[in-house]
Coordinates of C-alpha atoms and ligand atoms in Angstrom, one line a residue:
M1 CA 169.4 126.1 138.1
P2 CA 165.7 125.8 139.7
P3 CA 163.3 128.4 139.8
T4 CA 163.7 130.8 142.6
A5 CA 160.8 132.1 144.7
P6 CA 159.6 135.6 142.9
L7 CA 161.9 138.1 143.7
R8 CA 159.7 141.1 146.0
A9 CA 160.0 144.4 146.7
A10 CA 162.4 145.6 149.6
R11 CA 160.7 145.3 153.7
G12 CA 158.8 148.4 154.0
M13 CA 159.1 149.5 150.6
R14 CA 156.4 149.5 148.3
D15 CA 155.4 150.7 144.4
L16 CA 152.8 153.2 143.9
L17 CA 150.6 151.4 141.3
P18 CA 148.9 153.9 138.8
D19 CA 145.3 154.1 140.3
A20 CA 147.0 154.6 143.4
L21 CA 149.1 158.0 142.3
S22 CA 146.1 159.2 140.5
T23 CA 145.1 160.5 144.6
W24 CA 148.7 160.7 144.8
R25 CA 148.9 163.5 142.4
E26 CA 146.1 165.1 143.1
V27 CA 147.3 165.8 147.0
L28 CA 151.3 166.5 145.7
G29 CA 149.2 168.9 143.4
A30 CA 147.1 170.7 146.0
A31 CA 150.3 170.9 148.1
R32 CA 152.5 172.8 145.2
E33 CA 149.0 175.0 144.5
E34 CA 149.0 176.1 148.3
A35 CA 152.6 176.8 148.8
L36 CA 152.8 179.3 145.7
R37 CA 149.6 180.8 146.6
Y38 CA 151.8 181.8 149.7
G39 CA 154.5 182.9 148.0
Y40 CA 156.9 179.7 148.6
R41 CA 159.8 178.7 146.4
E42 CA 160.5 175.7 145.8
I43 CA 164.1 173.7 146.6
E44 CA 165.5 170.2 145.8
V45 CA 168.1 168.9 148.8
P46 CA 169.8 165.2 148.6
M47 CA 168.1 162.5 149.5
L48 CA 171.5 161.4 150.6
E49 CA 173.8 163.8 153.6
Q50 CA 176.5 163.4 156.1
A51 CA 175.3 161.5 159.1
A52 CA 176.9 164.5 161.1
L53 CA 173.7 166.9 159.6
V54 CA 171.2 164.2 160.7
E55 CA 172.9 163.2 163.8
R56 CA 173.1 166.7 165.3
G57 CA 170.5 168.1 163.4
V58 CA 167.3 165.9 164.4
G59 CA 169.2 164.9 167.7
G60 CA 171.4 162.0 168.5
D61 CA 168.9 160.9 171.3
T62 CA 165.9 160.4 169.4
D63 CA 164.4 157.3 168.2
V64 CA 164.9 158.5 164.7
V65 CA 168.6 159.0 164.8
Q66 CA 169.3 156.2 167.2
K67 CA 166.6 153.4 166.4
E68 CA 166.3 154.3 162.1
I69 CA 168.8 155.7 160.3
Y70 CA 169.6 154.2 156.7
R71 CA 173.5 154.4 156.6
I72 CA 175.5 154.2 153.9
R73 CA 178.7 152.1 153.6
P74 CA 181.3 153.9 151.8
T75 CA 182.3 152.5 148.4
A76 CA 185.4 150.5 147.8
E77 CA 187.0 153.9 145.8
G78 CA 186.9 155.4 148.9
G79 CA 185.1 158.1 150.6
S80 CA 185.2 157.7 154.0
T81 CA 182.7 160.1 154.7
P82 CA 179.8 158.8 156.6
L83 CA 176.1 159.4 154.8
V84 CA 173.0 158.6 155.5
L85 CA 169.7 158.6 153.7
R86 CA 168.0 161.3 154.7
P87 CA 164.9 160.5 157.2
E88 CA 163.4 164.5 157.2
A89 CA 164.0 167.4 154.8
T90 CA 164.5 169.9 157.3
A91 CA 167.9 169.6 158.3
G92 CA 169.7 169.7 154.9
V93 CA 167.3 172.8 153.9
V94 CA 169.1 174.7 156.6
R95 CA 171.9 173.6 155.2
A96 CA 171.2 174.8 152.3
Y97 CA 169.9 177.6 153.0
F98 CA 173.5 178.8 153.8
E99 CA 175.9 177.1 151.5
G100 CA 173.3 178.3 148.9
R101 CA 173.6 181.7 150.7
L102 CA 169.7 182.2 150.0
N103 CA 171.2 184.2 153.9
Q104 CA 172.2 187.2 152.2
G105 CA 169.1 187.8 150.5
P106 CA 166.0 189.7 151.7
Q107 CA 164.3 187.7 154.7
P108 CA 162.5 185.4 155.8
V109 CA 162.7 182.8 153.2
R110 CA 159.7 180.6 151.9
L111 CA 160.9 176.7 150.8
W112 CA 158.7 173.9 149.8
T113 CA 160.1 170.3 148.8
A114 CA 158.7 167.2 148.2
G115 CA 160.3 163.8 148.4
P116 CA 161.4 160.3 150.1
M117 CA 162.4 160.2 153.1
F118 CA 163.5 157.3 155.0
R119 CA 163.2 155.9 158.4
H120 CA 164.2 151.9 159.0
D121 CA 161.0 151.1 161.7
R122 CA 158.8 148.7 161.8
P123 CA 156.6 148.6 158.8
Q124 CA 152.7 148.5 159.4
A125 CA 149.7 150.3 158.3
G126 CA 150.8 154.0 157.4
R127 CA 154.2 153.8 158.4
F128 CA 156.8 152.7 155.9
R129 CA 160.4 152.5 155.6
Q130 CA 160.3 154.7 152.5
F131 CA 157.9 157.4 152.6
Q132 CA 157.2 160.7 151.2
Q133 CA 156.4 164.4 152.4
F134 CA 155.5 167.6 151.7
D135 CA 157.6 169.8 153.7
V136 CA 157.6 174.1 154.5
E137 CA 159.7 176.0 155.8
V138 CA 160.5 179.9 156.4
I139 CA 163.8 180.7 157.6
G140 CA 165.2 184.0 159.1
D141 CA 162.6 185.3 161.4
A142 CA 161.6 184.5 164.9
G143 CA 158.0 186.1 165.0
P144 CA 154.8 183.9 165.8
A145 CA 152.9 185.4 162.8
F146 CA 155.4 182.6 160.9
D147 CA 154.2 179.8 162.6
A148 CA 150.4 181.4 162.0
E149 CA 150.8 181.1 158.2
V150 CA 152.9 177.8 158.0
I151 CA 149.8 176.6 160.2
E152 CA 147.4 178.6 158.0
L153 CA 149.2 176.9 154.6
T154 CA 148.8 173.4 155.9
W155 CA 145.4 173.6 156.8
G156 CA 144.4 174.9 153.6
W157 CA 146.2 172.0 151.7
Y158 CA 143.9 169.8 153.8
R159 CA 141.2 171.7 153.7
A160 CA 141.4 172.1 149.5
L161 CA 141.7 168.2 149.5
G162 CA 138.6 167.9 151.5
L163 CA 140.0 165.5 154.3
G164 CA 137.7 165.7 157.5
G165 CA 138.3 163.9 160.9
L166 CA 141.4 165.5 161.2
S167 CA 142.6 167.5 164.6
L168 CA 145.2 170.5 165.1
E169 CA 147.1 169.6 168.3
L170 CA 149.1 172.8 169.1
N171 CA 151.5 173.1 172.4
S172 CA 154.8 175.4 173.2
I173 CA 158.0 173.8 174.5
G174 CA 159.6 177.0 175.7
D175 CA 162.9 177.8 174.8
A176 CA 166.9 177.9 176.1
A177 CA 165.7 179.9 178.6
C178 CA 162.4 178.7 180.2
R179 CA 162.9 175.0 179.3
P180 CA 165.5 173.4 181.4
A181 CA 164.2 174.7 185.0
Y182 CA 160.8 172.8 183.3
L183 CA 162.7 169.5 182.4
R184 CA 164.1 169.4 186.0
R185 CA 160.8 170.0 187.8
L186 CA 159.2 167.1 185.0
R187 CA 162.1 164.7 186.3
D188 CA 160.8 166.1 189.5
Y189 CA 157.7 164.8 189.2
F190 CA 158.2 161.0 187.5
R191 CA 161.9 159.8 189.5
P192 CA 159.4 158.3 191.9
H193 CA 157.5 156.8 189.4
A194 CA 160.5 155.4 187.2
V195 CA 160.3 152.0 189.0
R196 CA 157.5 151.5 187.1
L197 CA 158.7 152.3 183.6
G198 CA 160.2 150.2 181.4
P199 CA 164.5 150.8 180.2
D200 CA 163.8 153.2 177.3
D201 CA 161.5 155.2 179.5
R202 CA 163.8 155.2 183.3
H203 CA 166.6 156.2 180.3
R204 CA 164.7 159.0 179.0
L205 CA 163.8 160.4 181.9
E206 CA 167.3 161.2 182.3
T207 CA 168.0 162.2 178.8
N208 CA 164.8 163.7 177.0
P209 CA 161.9 164.2 179.9
L210 CA 159.8 165.9 177.8
R211 CA 159.2 162.5 175.5
L212 CA 157.2 160.5 178.4
L213 CA 154.7 163.1 177.9
D214 CA 153.8 161.6 174.4
S215 CA 154.4 158.2 175.5
K216 CA 152.0 155.3 174.3
D217 CA 153.0 153.4 178.0
P218 CA 149.2 153.2 180.4
V219 CA 151.4 153.8 183.2
L220 CA 152.9 157.2 181.6
V221 CA 149.5 158.1 179.8
E222 CA 148.1 158.2 183.6
L223 CA 150.7 159.7 185.8
R224 CA 151.4 162.2 182.7
E225 CA 147.6 164.0 183.7
A226 CA 149.0 165.8 187.1
A227 CA 152.8 166.7 185.3
P228 CA 153.6 170.2 185.3
R229 CA 152.6 171.7 182.4
I230 CA 155.0 173.6 180.1
T231 CA 152.6 176.0 179.0
D232 CA 152.3 177.1 182.5
A233 CA 156.7 177.6 183.0
L234 CA 157.3 179.9 179.8
C235 CA 159.6 182.8 179.8
P236 CA 157.8 185.7 179.2
E237 CA 159.2 186.0 175.9
C238 CA 158.0 182.0 174.7
A239 CA 154.7 183.7 176.6
A240 CA 153.9 186.3 174.7
H241 CA 155.0 184.4 171.5
W242 CA 152.4 181.6 172.4
A243 CA 149.7 184.5 173.0
Q244 CA 150.1 186.2 169.6
L245 CA 150.1 182.8 167.8
R246 CA 146.9 181.9 169.1
A247 CA 145.6 185.1 168.4
L248 CA 146.5 184.9 164.7
L249 CA 144.9 181.1 164.7
D250 CA 141.8 182.1 165.6
A251 CA 141.8 185.4 163.6
A252 CA 142.6 182.7 160.6
G253 CA 139.3 180.9 162.1
I254 CA 141.4 177.8 162.7
P255 CA 140.0 175.3 165.4
Y256 CA 143.1 174.0 167.3
R257 CA 143.3 171.8 170.3
L258 CA 145.7 172.9 172.9
N259 CA 147.5 169.5 173.9
P260 CA 150.1 169.8 176.6
H261 CA 151.1 166.2 176.0
L262 CA 152.6 167.1 172.2
V263 CA 156.4 167.4 172.3
R264 CA 157.6 165.9 168.8
G265 CA 159.9 163.4 168.4
L266 CA 163.0 165.1 166.9
D267 CA 165.3 167.6 168.9
Y268 CA 165.4 171.0 167.3
Y269 CA 161.9 172.1 168.5
T270 CA 161.6 175.7 170.1
R271 CA 158.3 177.1 171.2
T272 CA 155.5 176.2 168.8
V273 CA 154.8 172.7 167.9
W274 CA 151.6 171.2 166.6
E275 CA 150.4 167.9 164.5
Y276 CA 147.4 167.2 162.4
Q277 CA 145.8 164.3 164.0
H278 CA 143.6 161.9 162.1
Q279 CA 140.9 160.1 163.9
S280 CA 141.7 156.6 162.0
L281 CA 145.0 156.6 161.8
G282 CA 145.7 154.2 164.8
G283 CA 148.1 154.5 168.0
A284 CA 151.2 155.7 166.9
Q285 CA 150.7 156.0 163.5
N286 CA 148.1 159.1 164.1
S287 CA 149.8 162.3 163.3
L288 CA 149.4 163.1 159.1
G289 CA 152.1 165.9 159.8
G290 CA 153.5 167.9 162.2
G291 CA 155.9 170.9 162.4
G292 CA 157.1 173.5 164.7
R293 CA 159.7 176.6 165.1
Y294 CA 163.5 175.2 165.4
D295 CA 165.4 178.9 166.2
G296 CA 168.2 176.7 167.7
L297 CA 168.7 174.3 164.3
A298 CA 171.0 176.3 162.5
E299 CA 173.5 176.8 165.2
T300 CA 173.7 173.2 165.7
L301 CA 174.9 172.7 162.9
G302 CA 177.5 175.2 162.6
Y303 CA 176.1 178.0 161.1
P304 CA 174.5 181.4 163.0
P305 CA 172.1 181.1 164.8
T306 CA 168.9 181.7 163.1
P307 CA 165.1 181.4 163.9
A308 CA 163.1 179.4 161.5
V309 CA 159.5 177.3 161.3
G310 CA 158.4 174.9 159.3
F311 CA 156.1 171.9 158.6
A312 CA 156.1 168.4 157.1
G313 CA 153.3 166.5 156.3
G314 CA 153.3 162.9 155.1
L315 CA 151.6 162.4 151.8
D316 CA 151.4 158.4 152.6
R317 CA 149.1 158.8 155.4
T318 CA 147.5 161.9 154.0
V319 CA 146.2 159.5 150.6
L320 CA 145.6 156.4 152.6
M321 CA 143.1 159.2 154.5
L322 CA 141.5 160.4 151.4
D323 CA 141.1 157.4 149.4
E324 CA 139.5 155.8 152.9
Q325 CA 136.8 158.2 153.1
R326 CA 136.2 158.2 149.4
G327 CA 135.9 154.5 149.5
G328 CA 138.8 154.0 147.1
P329 CA 141.7 155.6 144.7
R330 CA 139.9 157.2 141.7
P331 CA 140.9 155.1 138.9
A332 CA 143.6 156.7 136.5
A333 CA 142.5 158.3 133.7
P334 CA 142.3 156.3 130.8
P335 CA 143.5 157.1 127.3
A336 CA 140.4 158.5 125.8
L337 CA 140.5 157.2 122.2
L338 CA 141.3 153.6 121.9
L339 CA 142.2 152.8 118.2
L340 CA 141.3 148.8 117.1
P341 CA 142.6 147.8 114.0
D342 CA 140.7 144.5 113.0
G343 CA 142.8 142.1 111.1
D344 CA 146.9 141.6 110.7
G345 CA 148.8 143.8 108.7
L346 CA 147.0 146.8 109.4
D347 CA 149.5 148.2 112.6
L348 CA 151.3 150.9 110.3
A349 CA 148.0 152.6 109.8
A350 CA 147.1 152.7 112.8
A351 CA 150.2 153.6 114.1
G352 CA 150.1 156.8 111.5
L353 CA 146.6 157.2 112.6
A354 CA 147.3 157.3 116.5
R355 CA 150.2 159.6 115.6
A356 CA 147.5 162.1 114.4
A357 CA 145.1 162.0 116.7
R358 CA 147.8 162.1 119.7
Q359 CA 147.9 166.0 118.0
V360 CA 144.6 166.7 120.0
T361 CA 144.2 163.6 122.9
S362 CA 145.5 160.9 124.0
V363 CA 145.1 157.8 122.5
A364 CA 146.2 154.4 122.5
A365 CA 146.5 151.6 119.9
D366 CA 145.6 148.1 120.6
Y367 CA 148.2 146.3 118.3
S368 CA 147.4 143.1 119.8
R369 CA 146.1 140.3 117.5
R370 CA 142.8 139.4 120.0
S371 CA 139.6 139.2 117.7
L372 CA 137.9 142.6 117.1
R373 CA 134.8 141.4 120.0
A374 CA 137.8 140.9 122.7
K375 CA 138.7 143.6 122.0
M376 CA 135.8 145.7 121.8
R377 CA 135.0 144.0 125.4
G378 CA 138.1 145.5 126.9
A379 CA 137.1 148.9 125.1
G380 CA 134.0 149.0 126.9
G381 CA 135.5 148.6 130.5
S382 CA 138.5 150.7 130.3
G383 CA 136.5 153.7 130.7
A384 CA 137.9 155.6 127.5
R385 CA 135.5 158.0 125.5
W386 CA 135.6 156.5 122.0
A387 CA 136.9 153.7 120.2
A388 CA 137.9 153.6 116.4
I389 CA 137.6 150.4 114.2
F390 CA 138.4 150.0 111.3
D391 CA 139.3 146.7 108.7
D392 CA 141.7 146.4 105.9
G393 CA 138.5 147.8 103.6
E394 CA 138.4 150.4 105.6
A395 CA 142.3 151.1 105.5
R396 CA 141.9 151.4 102.1
R397 CA 139.2 153.8 102.1
R398 CA 140.4 155.7 104.7
V399 CA 137.8 155.5 107.2
V400 CA 137.4 154.6 110.4
Q401 CA 134.3 153.8 112.5
L402 CA 134.0 155.8 115.8
R403 CA 132.3 154.7 118.5
D404 CA 130.7 156.6 121.5
L405 CA 131.6 153.9 124.1
D406 CA 129.1 155.8 126.3
S407 CA 125.8 156.4 124.3
G408 CA 127.0 153.5 121.8
E409 CA 126.6 155.6 118.5
Q410 CA 128.7 155.0 115.8
R411 CA 129.8 156.6 112.3
E412 CA 132.2 156.8 109.8
V413 CA 134.8 159.1 109.8
G414 CA 137.4 159.9 107.7
W415 CA 141.1 159.9 109.1
D416 CA 142.0 163.1 107.8
E417 CA 138.9 164.8 109.1
L418 CA 139.2 162.2 112.7
P419 CA 141.8 164.8 114.8
A420 CA 139.3 167.8 114.2
L421 CA 136.3 166.3 114.9
L422 CA 137.7 165.0 118.4
M423 CA 139.0 168.3 119.3
T424 CA 134.6 169.5 118.8
S425 CA 133.3 166.8 120.2
P426 CA 131.2 167.4 123.3
G427 CA 133.2 166.2 125.8
G428 CA 136.6 166.0 123.6
P429 CA 139.8 167.8 124.4
A430 CA 138.1 171.4 123.3
Ligands
HAM1 P1 157.2 164.1 161.5 O1 157.1 164.2 162.3 O2 159.3 163.8 161.9 O3 158.2 165.8 161.3 O4 157.2 163.7 160.1 C1 156.1 164.6 159.7 C2 155.1 163.5 158.9 O5 155.6 162.4 158.0 C3 155.1 162.6 160.0 O6 153.3 162.8 160.7 C4 153.9 161.6 158.7 O7 152.7 161.9 158.2 C5 155.2 161.3 158.1 N1 156.3 159.9 158.5 C6 156.8 160.1 159.3 N2 157.6 159.0 159.3 C7 156.7 158.1 158.3 C8 156.5 156.8 158.2 N3 157.7 155.7 158.5 N4 155.7 156.1 157.4 C9 155.4 156.8 156.6 N5 154.8 158.3 157.0 C10 155.8 158.7 158.0 C11 159.2 165.5 160.6 O8 159.9 165.1 159.5 C12 160.0 167.5 160.3 N6 161.4 167.9 159.7 C13 158.9 168.4 159.5 C14 159.3 169.5 160.0 C15 159.5 170.7 159.2 N7 159.8 170.6 161.0 C16 159.5 171.7 161.0 N8 159.9 171.8 159.6

């Protein structure tokens, strides 16, 4: 058989290598900490869901459902329920809230989760087919204070990471009481210009004219400036919610920009919507995270009407922006101690010594057959704190030469004293 070309990751999928993962862990750690500080409880929902949950939840006419869903073929053994890889977590979390009877305890229920989502879009910078989200949801209360809380929590997350260049875009898109009349006005406004629109946007004009407002098409960008604004057309309840939310955000000192063209790409939103945009994420990919209120979603999924609000932040894009701001990822932490046996036949001693030292710190033994010079060169560039070197004679005397790789200082240390010494050294685990 002739050799084949090396197999590569599937398009749009990527590996997170150790150095990339150090920022990743930091971003996720800060998310978890922020969620816990606000009393959110962690939940895990499956990556596979019934297709109907996503189609009805996210909306059959959205790009996500129309173009980006990974559908799973039933296996040979059967399984006729069509399944999909989840493109987002909200619909699954709402389903779990009812199935897990969380609706029967004290309300609202504050939840958070994180994990991979899947959307089959054309891959480009900041857009992947498997990506991860940090997701928070508050289910069971319609009050604007919960919208403000989720915004404050997520704003605090970005602040804790020290991420600059963010703008918080805010809008209200009304509800079932006021939106239909507004949509009629919007259609009336755009219809005379339909000939200037592409086929997709002409279709949206009839099915979901709100989406014309956030189109990147220069014709629409120009036309929307004079379009009627939904925030001028809210019913009294939506208007009161909108005013109270802004008062809460003002009191919290959170800067936001009112963006009448922000409508979001998923169908379940009512009233509040928001997005965190980053200046250096280009074009369509400038959203770092987004959320909103979705008071009608539970009913769409066949459950009792239940108001809710939530947010999802893209971890991939957040890590990308943070690394860019810092001039590259921080390297993954190396082990603190490298054990460098000098000569053959020392594996057993090195493994035993490493085992003892691991009681107090991280240790890697270099079992390779390279020369000591080569091992030392590797140790010098590794970022490790110490190297412990020993040859056959030293193994018989049960000692190592312990070298401080920063200062170059070296001293002889007995095997039995090594763990205690590492423990108490400046910069050591103690
Ligand atoms: P979304 O705006 O579709 O909202 O996604 C949230 C974030 O996920 C985006 O701002 C972006 O950072 C990230 N993201 C989305 N697609 C990709 C992709 N292909 N590659 C990389 N990152 C991506 C939602 O998913 C809603 N479930 C948010 C929500 C929760 N609303 C209420 N509760």
